[in-house]
Coordinates of N, CA and C in Angstrom, one line a residue:
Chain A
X1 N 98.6 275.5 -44.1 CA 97.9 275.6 -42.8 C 98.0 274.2 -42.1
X2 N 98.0 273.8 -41.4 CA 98.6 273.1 -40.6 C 97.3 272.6 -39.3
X3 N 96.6 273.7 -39.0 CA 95.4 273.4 -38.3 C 94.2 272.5 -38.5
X4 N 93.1 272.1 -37.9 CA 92.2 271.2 -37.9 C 91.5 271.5 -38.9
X5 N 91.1 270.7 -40.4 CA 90.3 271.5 -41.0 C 88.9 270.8 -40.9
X6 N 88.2 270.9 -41.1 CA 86.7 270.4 -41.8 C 85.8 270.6 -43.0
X7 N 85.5 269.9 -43.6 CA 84.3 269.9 -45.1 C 83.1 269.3 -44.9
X8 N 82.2 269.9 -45.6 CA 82.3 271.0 -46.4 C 82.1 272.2 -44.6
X9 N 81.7 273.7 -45.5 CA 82.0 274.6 -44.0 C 80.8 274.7 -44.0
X10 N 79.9 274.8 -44.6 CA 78.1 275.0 -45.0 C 77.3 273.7 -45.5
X11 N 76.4 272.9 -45.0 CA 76.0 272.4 -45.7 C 74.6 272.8 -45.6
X12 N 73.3 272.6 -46.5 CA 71.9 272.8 -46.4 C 71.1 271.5 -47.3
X13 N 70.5 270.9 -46.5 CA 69.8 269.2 -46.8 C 68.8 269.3 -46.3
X14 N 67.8 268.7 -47.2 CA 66.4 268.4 -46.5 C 66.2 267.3 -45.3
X15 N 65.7 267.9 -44.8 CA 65.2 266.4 -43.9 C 64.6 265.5 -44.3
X16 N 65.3 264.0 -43.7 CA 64.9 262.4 -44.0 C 66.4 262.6 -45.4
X17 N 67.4 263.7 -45.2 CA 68.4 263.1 -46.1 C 69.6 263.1 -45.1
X18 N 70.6 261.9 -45.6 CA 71.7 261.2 -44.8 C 73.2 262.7 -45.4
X19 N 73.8 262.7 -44.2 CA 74.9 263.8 -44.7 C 75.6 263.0 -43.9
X20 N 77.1 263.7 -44.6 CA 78.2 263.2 -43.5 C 79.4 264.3 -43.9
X21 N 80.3 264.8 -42.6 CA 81.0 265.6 -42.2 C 82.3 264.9 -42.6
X22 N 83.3 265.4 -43.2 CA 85.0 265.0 -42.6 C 85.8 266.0 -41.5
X23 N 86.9 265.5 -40.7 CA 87.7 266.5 -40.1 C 89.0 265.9 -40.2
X24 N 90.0 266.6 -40.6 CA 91.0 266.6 -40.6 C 92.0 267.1 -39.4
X25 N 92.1 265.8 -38.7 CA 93.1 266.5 -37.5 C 93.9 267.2 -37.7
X26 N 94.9 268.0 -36.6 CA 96.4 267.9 -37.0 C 97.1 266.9 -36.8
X27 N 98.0 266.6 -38.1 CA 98.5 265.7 -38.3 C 99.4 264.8 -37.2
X28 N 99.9 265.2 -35.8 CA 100.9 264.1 -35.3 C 99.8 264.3 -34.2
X29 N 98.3 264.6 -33.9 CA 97.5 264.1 -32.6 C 97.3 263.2 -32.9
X30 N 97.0 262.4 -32.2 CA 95.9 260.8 -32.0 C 94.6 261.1 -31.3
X31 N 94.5 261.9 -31.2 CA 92.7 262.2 -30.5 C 92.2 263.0 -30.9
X32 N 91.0 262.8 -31.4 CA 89.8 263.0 -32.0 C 88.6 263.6 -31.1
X33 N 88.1 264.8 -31.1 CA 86.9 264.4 -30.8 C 85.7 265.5 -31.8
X34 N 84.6 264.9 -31.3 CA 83.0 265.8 -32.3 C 82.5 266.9 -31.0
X35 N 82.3 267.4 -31.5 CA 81.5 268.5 -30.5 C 80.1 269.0 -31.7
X36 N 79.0 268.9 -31.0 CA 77.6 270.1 -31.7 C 77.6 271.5 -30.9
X37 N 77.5 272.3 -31.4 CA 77.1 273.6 -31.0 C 75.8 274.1 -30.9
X38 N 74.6 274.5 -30.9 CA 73.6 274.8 -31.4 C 73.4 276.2 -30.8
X39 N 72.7 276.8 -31.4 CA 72.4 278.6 -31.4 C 72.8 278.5 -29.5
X40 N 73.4 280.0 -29.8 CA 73.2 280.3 -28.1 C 73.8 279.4 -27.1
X41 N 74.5 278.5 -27.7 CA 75.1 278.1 -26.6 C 76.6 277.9 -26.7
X42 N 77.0 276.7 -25.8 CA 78.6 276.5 -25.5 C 78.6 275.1 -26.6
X43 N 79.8 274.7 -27.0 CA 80.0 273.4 -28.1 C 79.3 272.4 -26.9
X44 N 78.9 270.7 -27.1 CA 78.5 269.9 -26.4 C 78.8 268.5 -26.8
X45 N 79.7 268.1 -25.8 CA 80.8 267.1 -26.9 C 79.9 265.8 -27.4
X46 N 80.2 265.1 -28.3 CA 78.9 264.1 -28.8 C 80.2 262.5 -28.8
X47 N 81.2 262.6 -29.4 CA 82.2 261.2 -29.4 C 83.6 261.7 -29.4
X48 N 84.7 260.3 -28.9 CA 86.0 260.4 -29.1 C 86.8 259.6 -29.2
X49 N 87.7 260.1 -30.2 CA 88.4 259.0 -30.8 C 90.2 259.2 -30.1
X50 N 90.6 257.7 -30.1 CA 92.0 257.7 -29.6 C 92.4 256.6 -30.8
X51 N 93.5 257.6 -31.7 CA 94.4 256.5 -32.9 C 92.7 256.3 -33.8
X52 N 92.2 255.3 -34.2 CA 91.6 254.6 -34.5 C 90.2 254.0 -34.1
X53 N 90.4 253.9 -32.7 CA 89.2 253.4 -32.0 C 88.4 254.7 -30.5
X54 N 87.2 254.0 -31.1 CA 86.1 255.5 -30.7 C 85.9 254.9 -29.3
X55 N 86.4 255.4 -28.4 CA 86.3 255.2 -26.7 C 85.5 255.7 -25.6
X56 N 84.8 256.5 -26.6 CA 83.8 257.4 -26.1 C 82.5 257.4 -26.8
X57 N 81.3 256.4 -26.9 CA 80.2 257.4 -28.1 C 78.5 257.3 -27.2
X58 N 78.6 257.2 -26.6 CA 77.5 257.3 -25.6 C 76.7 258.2 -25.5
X59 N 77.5 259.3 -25.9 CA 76.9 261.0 -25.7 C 76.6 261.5 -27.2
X60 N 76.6 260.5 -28.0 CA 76.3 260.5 -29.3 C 74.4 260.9 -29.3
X61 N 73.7 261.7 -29.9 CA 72.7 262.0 -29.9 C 71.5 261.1 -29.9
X62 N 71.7 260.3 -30.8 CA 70.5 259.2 -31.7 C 71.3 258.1 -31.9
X63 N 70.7 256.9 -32.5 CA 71.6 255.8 -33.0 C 71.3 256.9 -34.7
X64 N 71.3 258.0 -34.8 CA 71.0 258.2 -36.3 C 72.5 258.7 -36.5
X65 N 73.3 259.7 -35.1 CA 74.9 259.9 -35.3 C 75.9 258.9 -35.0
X66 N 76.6 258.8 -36.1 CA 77.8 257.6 -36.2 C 79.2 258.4 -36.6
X67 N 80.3 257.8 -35.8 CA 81.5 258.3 -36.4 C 82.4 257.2 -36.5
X68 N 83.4 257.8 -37.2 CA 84.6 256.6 -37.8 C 85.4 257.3 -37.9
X69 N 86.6 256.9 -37.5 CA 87.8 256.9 -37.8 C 89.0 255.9 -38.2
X70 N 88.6 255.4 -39.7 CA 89.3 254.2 -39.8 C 90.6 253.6 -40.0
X71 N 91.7 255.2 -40.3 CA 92.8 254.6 -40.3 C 93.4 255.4 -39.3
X72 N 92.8 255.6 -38.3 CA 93.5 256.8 -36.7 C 93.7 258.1 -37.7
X73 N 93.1 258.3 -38.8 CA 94.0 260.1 -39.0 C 92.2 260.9 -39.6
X74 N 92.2 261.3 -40.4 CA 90.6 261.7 -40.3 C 89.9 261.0 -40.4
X75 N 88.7 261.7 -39.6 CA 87.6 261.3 -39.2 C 86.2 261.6 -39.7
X76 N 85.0 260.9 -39.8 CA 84.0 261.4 -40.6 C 82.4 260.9 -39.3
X77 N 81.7 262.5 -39.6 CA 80.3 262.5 -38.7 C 79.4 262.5 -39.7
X78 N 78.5 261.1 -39.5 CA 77.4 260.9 -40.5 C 76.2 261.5 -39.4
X79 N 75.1 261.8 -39.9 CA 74.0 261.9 -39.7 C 73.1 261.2 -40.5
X80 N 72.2 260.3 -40.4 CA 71.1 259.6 -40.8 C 70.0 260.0 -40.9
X81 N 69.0 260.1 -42.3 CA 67.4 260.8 -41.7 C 67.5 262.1 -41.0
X82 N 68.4 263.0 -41.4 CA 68.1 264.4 -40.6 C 66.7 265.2 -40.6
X83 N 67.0 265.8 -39.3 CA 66.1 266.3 -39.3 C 65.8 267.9 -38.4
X84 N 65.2 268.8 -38.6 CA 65.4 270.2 -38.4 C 66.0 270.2 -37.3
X85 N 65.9 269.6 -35.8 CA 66.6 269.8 -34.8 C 67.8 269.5 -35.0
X86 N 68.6 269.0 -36.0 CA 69.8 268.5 -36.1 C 70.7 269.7 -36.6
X87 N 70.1 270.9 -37.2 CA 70.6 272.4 -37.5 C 71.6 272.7 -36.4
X88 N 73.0 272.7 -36.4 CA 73.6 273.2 -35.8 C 75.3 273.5 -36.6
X89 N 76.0 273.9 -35.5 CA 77.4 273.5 -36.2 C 77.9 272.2 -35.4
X90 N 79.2 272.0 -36.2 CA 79.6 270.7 -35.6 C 80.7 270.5 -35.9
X91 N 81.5 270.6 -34.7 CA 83.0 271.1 -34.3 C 84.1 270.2 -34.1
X92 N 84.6 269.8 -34.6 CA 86.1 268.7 -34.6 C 87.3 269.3 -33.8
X93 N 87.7 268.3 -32.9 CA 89.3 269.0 -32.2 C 89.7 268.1 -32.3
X94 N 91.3 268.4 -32.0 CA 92.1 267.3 -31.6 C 92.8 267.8 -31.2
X95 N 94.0 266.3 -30.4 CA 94.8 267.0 -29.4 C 95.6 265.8 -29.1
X96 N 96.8 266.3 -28.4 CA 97.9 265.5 -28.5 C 98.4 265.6 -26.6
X97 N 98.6 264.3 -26.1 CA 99.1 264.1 -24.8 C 100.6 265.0 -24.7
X98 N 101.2 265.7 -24.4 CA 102.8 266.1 -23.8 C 103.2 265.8 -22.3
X99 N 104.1 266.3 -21.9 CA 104.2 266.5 -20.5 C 103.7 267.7 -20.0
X100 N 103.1 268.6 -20.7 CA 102.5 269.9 -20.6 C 100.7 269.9 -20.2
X101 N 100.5 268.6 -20.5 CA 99.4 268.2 -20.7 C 98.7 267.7 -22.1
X102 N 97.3 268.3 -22.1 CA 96.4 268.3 -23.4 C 95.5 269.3 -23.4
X103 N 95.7 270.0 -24.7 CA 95.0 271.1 -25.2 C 94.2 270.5 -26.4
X104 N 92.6 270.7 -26.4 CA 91.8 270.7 -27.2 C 92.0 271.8 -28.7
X105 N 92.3 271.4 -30.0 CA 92.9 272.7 -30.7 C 91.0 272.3 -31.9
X106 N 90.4 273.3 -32.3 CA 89.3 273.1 -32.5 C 89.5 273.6 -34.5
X107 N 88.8 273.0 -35.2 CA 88.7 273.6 -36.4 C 87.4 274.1 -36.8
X108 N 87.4 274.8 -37.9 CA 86.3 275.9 -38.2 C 85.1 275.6 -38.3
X109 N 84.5 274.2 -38.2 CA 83.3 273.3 -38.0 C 82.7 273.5 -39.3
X110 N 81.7 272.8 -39.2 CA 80.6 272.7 -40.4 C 79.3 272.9 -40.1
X111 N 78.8 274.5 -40.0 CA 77.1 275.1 -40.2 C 75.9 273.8 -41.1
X112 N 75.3 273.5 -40.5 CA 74.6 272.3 -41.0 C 72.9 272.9 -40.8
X113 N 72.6 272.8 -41.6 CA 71.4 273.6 -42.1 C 69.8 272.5 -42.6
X114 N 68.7 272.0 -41.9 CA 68.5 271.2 -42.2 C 66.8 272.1 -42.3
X115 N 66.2 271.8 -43.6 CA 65.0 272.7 -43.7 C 63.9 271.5 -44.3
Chain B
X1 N 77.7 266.3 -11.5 CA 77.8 266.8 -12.6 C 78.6 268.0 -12.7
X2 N 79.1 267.9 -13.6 CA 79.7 269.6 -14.0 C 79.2 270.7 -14.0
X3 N 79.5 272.1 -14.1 CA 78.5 273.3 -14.4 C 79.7 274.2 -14.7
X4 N 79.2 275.1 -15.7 CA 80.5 276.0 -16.0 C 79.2 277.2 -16.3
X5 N 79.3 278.4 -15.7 CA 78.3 279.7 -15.1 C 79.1 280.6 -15.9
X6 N 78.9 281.1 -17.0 CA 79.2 283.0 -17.3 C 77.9 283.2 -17.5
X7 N 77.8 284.3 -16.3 CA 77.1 285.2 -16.0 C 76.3 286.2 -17.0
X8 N 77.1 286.9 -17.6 CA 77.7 288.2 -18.5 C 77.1 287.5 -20.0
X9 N 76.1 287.9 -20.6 CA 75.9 287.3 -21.9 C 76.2 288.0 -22.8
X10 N 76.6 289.6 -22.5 CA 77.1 290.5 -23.3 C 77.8 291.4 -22.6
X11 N 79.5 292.3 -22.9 CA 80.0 293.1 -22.2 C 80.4 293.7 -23.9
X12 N 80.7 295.1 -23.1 CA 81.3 296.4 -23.9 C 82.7 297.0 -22.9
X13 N 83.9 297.3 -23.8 CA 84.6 297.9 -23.6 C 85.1 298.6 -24.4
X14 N 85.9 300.0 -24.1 CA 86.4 300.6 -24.7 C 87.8 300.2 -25.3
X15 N 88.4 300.5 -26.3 CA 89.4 300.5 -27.5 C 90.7 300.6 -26.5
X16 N 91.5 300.0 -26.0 CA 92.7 299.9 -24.9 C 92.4 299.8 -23.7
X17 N 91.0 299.4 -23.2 CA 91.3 299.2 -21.9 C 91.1 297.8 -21.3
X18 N 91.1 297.8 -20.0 CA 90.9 295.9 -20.0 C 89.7 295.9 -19.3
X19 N 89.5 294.3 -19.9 CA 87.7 293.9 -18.9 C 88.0 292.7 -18.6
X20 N 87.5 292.1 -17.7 CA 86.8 290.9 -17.0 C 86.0 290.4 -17.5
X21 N 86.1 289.2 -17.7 CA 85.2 288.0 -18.3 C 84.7 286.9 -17.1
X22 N 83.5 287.0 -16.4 CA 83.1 286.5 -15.5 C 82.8 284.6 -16.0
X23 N 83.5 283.6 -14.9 CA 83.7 282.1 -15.4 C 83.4 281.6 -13.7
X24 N 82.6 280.7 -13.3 CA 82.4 280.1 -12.4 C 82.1 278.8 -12.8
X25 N 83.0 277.6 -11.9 CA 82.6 276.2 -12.1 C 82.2 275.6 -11.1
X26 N 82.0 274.7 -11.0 CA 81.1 273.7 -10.2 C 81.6 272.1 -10.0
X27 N 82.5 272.1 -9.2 CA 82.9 270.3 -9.6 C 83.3 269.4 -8.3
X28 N 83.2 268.3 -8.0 CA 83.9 267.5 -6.8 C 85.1 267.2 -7.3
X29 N 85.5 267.6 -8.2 CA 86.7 266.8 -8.7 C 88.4 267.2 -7.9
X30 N 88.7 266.7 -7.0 CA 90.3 267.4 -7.1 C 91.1 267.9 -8.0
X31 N 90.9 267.4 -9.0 CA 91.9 267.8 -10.0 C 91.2 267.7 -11.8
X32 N 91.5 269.3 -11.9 CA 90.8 269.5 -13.1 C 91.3 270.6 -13.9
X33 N 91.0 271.0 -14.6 CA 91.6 272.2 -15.6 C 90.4 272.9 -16.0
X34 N 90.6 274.0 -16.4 CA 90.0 275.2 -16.9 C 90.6 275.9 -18.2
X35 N 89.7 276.3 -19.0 CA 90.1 276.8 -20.2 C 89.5 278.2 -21.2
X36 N 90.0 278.6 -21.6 CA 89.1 279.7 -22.0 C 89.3 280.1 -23.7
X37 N 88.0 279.9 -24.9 CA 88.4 279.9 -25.7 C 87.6 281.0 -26.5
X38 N 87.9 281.3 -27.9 CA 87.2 282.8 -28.3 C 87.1 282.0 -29.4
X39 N 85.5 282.7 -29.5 CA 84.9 282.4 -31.0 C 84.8 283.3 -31.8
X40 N 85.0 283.9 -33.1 CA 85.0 284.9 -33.9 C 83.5 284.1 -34.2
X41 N 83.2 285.4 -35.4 CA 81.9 285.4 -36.3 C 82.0 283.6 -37.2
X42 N 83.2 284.1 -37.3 CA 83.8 282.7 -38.6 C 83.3 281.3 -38.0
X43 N 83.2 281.3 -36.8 CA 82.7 279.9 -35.9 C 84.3 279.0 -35.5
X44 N 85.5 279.4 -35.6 CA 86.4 278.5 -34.6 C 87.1 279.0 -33.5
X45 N 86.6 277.8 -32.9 CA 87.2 277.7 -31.6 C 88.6 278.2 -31.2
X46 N 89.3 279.2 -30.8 CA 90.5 279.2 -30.7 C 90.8 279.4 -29.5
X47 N 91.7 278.3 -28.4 CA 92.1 278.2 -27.7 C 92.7 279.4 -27.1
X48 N 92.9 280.0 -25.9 CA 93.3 281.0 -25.5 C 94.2 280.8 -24.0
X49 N 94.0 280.1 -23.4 CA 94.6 280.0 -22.0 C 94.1 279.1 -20.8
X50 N 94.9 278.6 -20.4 CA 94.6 276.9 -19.8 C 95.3 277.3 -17.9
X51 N 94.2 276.6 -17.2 CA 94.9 277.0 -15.5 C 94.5 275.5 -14.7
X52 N 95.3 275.0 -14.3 CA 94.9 273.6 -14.0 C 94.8 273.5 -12.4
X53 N 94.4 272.8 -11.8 CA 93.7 272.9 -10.3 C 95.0 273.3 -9.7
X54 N 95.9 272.5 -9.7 CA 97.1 272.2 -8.8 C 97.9 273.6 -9.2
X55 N 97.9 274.6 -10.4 CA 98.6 275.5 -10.2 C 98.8 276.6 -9.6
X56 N 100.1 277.0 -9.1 CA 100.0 277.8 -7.7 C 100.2 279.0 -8.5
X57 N 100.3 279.8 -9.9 CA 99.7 280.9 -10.1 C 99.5 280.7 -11.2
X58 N 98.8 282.3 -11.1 CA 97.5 282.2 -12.2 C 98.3 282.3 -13.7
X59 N 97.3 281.5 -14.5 CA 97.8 281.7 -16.0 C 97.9 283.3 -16.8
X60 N 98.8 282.9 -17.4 CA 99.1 284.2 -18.5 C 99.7 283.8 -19.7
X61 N 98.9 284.3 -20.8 CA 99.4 284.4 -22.5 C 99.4 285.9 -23.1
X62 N 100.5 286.4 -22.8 CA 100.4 287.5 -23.6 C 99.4 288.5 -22.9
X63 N 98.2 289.3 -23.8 CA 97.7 290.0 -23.1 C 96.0 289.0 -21.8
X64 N 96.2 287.9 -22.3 CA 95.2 286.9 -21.6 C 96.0 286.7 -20.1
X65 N 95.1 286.7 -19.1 CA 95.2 286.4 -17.6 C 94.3 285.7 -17.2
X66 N 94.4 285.1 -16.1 CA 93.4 284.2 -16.0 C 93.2 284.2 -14.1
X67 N 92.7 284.8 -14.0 CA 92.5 285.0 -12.1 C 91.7 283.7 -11.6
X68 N 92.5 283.0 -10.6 CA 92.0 281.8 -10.5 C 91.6 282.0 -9.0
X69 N 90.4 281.9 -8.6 CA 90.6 281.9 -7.2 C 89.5 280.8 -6.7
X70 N 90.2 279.6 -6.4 CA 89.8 278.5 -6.2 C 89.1 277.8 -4.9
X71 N 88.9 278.7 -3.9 CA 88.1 278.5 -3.0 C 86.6 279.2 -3.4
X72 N 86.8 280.0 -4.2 CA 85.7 280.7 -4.7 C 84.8 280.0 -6.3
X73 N 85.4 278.9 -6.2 CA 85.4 278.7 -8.3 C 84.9 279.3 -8.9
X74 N 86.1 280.2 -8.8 CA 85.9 281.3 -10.1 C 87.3 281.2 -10.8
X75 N 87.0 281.0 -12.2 CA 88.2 281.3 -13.4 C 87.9 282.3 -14.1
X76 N 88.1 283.5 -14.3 CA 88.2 284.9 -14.7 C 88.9 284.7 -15.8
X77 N 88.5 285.2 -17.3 CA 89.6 285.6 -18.1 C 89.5 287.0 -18.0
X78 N 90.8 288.1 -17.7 CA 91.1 289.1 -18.0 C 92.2 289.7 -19.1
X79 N 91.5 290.5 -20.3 CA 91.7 291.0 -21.3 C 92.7 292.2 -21.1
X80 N 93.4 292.6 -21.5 CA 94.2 294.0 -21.1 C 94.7 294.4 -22.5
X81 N 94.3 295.6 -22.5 CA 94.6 296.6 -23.5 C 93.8 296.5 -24.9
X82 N 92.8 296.1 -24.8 CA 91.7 295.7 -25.4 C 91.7 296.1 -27.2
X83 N 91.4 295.0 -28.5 CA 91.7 295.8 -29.5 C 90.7 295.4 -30.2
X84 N 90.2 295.8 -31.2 CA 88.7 295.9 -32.1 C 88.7 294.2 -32.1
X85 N 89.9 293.4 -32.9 CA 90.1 292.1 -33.3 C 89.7 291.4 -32.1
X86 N 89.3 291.8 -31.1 CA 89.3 291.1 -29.7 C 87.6 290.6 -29.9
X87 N 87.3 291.4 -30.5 CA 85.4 291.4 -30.5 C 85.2 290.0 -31.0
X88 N 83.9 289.0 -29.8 CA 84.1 287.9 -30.1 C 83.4 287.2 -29.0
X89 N 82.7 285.7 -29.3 CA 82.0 285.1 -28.4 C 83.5 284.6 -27.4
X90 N 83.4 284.7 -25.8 CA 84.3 284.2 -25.3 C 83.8 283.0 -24.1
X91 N 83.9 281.7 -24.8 CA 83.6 280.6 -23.9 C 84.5 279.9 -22.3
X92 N 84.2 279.9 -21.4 CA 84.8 279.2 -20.1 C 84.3 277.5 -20.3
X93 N 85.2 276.8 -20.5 CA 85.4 275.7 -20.1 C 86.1 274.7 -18.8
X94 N 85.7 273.5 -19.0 CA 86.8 272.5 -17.8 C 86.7 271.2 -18.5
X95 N 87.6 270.6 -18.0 CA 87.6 269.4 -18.2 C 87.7 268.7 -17.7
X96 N 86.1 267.8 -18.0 CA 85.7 266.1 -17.4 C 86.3 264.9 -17.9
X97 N 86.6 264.5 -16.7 CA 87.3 263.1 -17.2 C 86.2 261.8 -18.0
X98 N 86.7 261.3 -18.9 CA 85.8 260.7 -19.9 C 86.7 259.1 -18.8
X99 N 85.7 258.8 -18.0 CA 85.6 257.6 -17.1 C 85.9 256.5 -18.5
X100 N 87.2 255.4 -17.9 CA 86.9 254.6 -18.9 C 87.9 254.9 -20.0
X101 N 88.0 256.0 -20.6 CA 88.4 256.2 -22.0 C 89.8 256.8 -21.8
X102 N 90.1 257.0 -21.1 CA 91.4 257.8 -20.6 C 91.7 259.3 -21.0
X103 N 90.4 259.7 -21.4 CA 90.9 260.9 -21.6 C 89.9 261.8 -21.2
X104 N 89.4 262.9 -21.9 CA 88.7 263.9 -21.3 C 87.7 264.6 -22.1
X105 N 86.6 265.2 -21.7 CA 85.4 266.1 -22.5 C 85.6 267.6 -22.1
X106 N 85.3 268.2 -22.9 CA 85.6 269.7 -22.5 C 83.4 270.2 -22.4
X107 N 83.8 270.5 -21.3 CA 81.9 271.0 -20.6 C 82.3 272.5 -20.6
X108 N 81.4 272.9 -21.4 CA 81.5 274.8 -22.2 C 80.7 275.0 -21.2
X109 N 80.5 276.4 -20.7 CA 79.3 277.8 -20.3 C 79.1 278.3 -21.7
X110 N 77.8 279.1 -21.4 CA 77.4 279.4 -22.5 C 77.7 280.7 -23.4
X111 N 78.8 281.3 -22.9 CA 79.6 282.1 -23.3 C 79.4 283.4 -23.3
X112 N 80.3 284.4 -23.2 CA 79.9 285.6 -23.3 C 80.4 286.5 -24.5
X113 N 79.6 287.3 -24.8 CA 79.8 288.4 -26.4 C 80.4 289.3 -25.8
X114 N 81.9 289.9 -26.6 CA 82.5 290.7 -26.0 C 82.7 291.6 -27.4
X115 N 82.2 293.2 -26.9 CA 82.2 294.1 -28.1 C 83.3 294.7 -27.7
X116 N 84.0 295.5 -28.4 CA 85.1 296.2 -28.2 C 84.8 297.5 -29.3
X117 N 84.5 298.9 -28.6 CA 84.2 299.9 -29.2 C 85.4 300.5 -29.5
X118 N 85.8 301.5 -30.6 CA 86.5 302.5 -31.3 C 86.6 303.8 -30.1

């Protein structure tokens, strides 16, 4: 398979405990980005990465979400001190410039469960 | 700011026929894109069909159409010949330019549930 993956697909953590996500791009994009989802709605993008360096993190939730991408190929979403509002999924894309443009290609996210 | 409007929080169609998927955006931007992606139960995102401001007709993948009528902003996905596998959250997106960063954010509507009966 060849598409975006992400680990773990489920997680479930108490709150005030630290998790962190990986996503595995497809392999020949250089861009990265996180997206949260929460019940009922549309994904809502949180950071983005180009190669290596995060160009985008503003729309990052808290100083409690942090991402990295340290060698430009996957990428990892920490959360700090979670906590029940943080219950969502959380959706990794990537995507690659052409002359066709750029298409966002999304992987199966990670259900994050905080009780 | 952006705004991306589906109306429709839930539609039903019958087993081979086609429906309309209501998408309205909101933007000053000259030049932008639109996108439309389907979510299964499983939670990913899969891309489905892309119409960019400047294009002078409307998109098509297969049985996906995309009725663009841009004085009106409305991006329409239309489904044809409709099949059980179709059943699925169906999101309308665009894309904002990420000022700065050279690239871009995709701003979702809140999608609509599409049943597809037997």
């Amino acid at each position: 398979d060849t598409g975006v993956s992400q680990n773990p697909r489920h997680k479930i953590t108490k709150r005030g405990q630290n998790v962190t996500f990986r996503c595995d791009p497809i392999s020949e994009h250089n861009r990265l980005y996180w997206y949260r989802q929460t019940l009922g709605q549309g994904p809502e993008f949180l950071t983005y990465f180009q190669n290596e360096a995060q160009l985008e993190k503003s729309r990052l939730l808290s100083d409690r979400f942090s991402a990295e991408r340290p060698k430009g190929s996957f990428s990892t979403l920490e959360i700090q001190r979670t906590e029940q509002g943080d219950s969502a999924m959380y959706l990794c894309a990537s995507s690659l410039v052409t002359r066709a443009g750029e298409t966002q290609y999304f992987g199966p996210g990670t259900r994050l469960l905080v009780l | 700011a952006q705004k991306i409007t589906q109306t429709q929080p839930g539609m039903f169609v019958q087993e081979k026929e086609a429906v309309t998927l209501d998408c309205t955006y909101d933007t000053s931007d000259q030049s932008y894109g639109l996108f439309w992606y389907k979510q299964p139960s499983s939670g990913e995102m899969i891309f489905l069909i892309y119409q960019g401001s400047y294009d002078e007709q409307n998109a098509t993948e297969g049985r996906y159409s995309l009725n663009f009528q841009k004085a009106r902003k409305s991006a329409n996905l239309v489904i044809s010949a409709s099949q059980l596998g179709d059943s699925a959250m169906y999101f309308c997106a665009m894309r904002e330019l990420l000022r700065g960063a050279g690239s871009y954010q995709l701003t979702f509507g809140k999608g609509t549930k599409l049943s597809v009966i037997p």
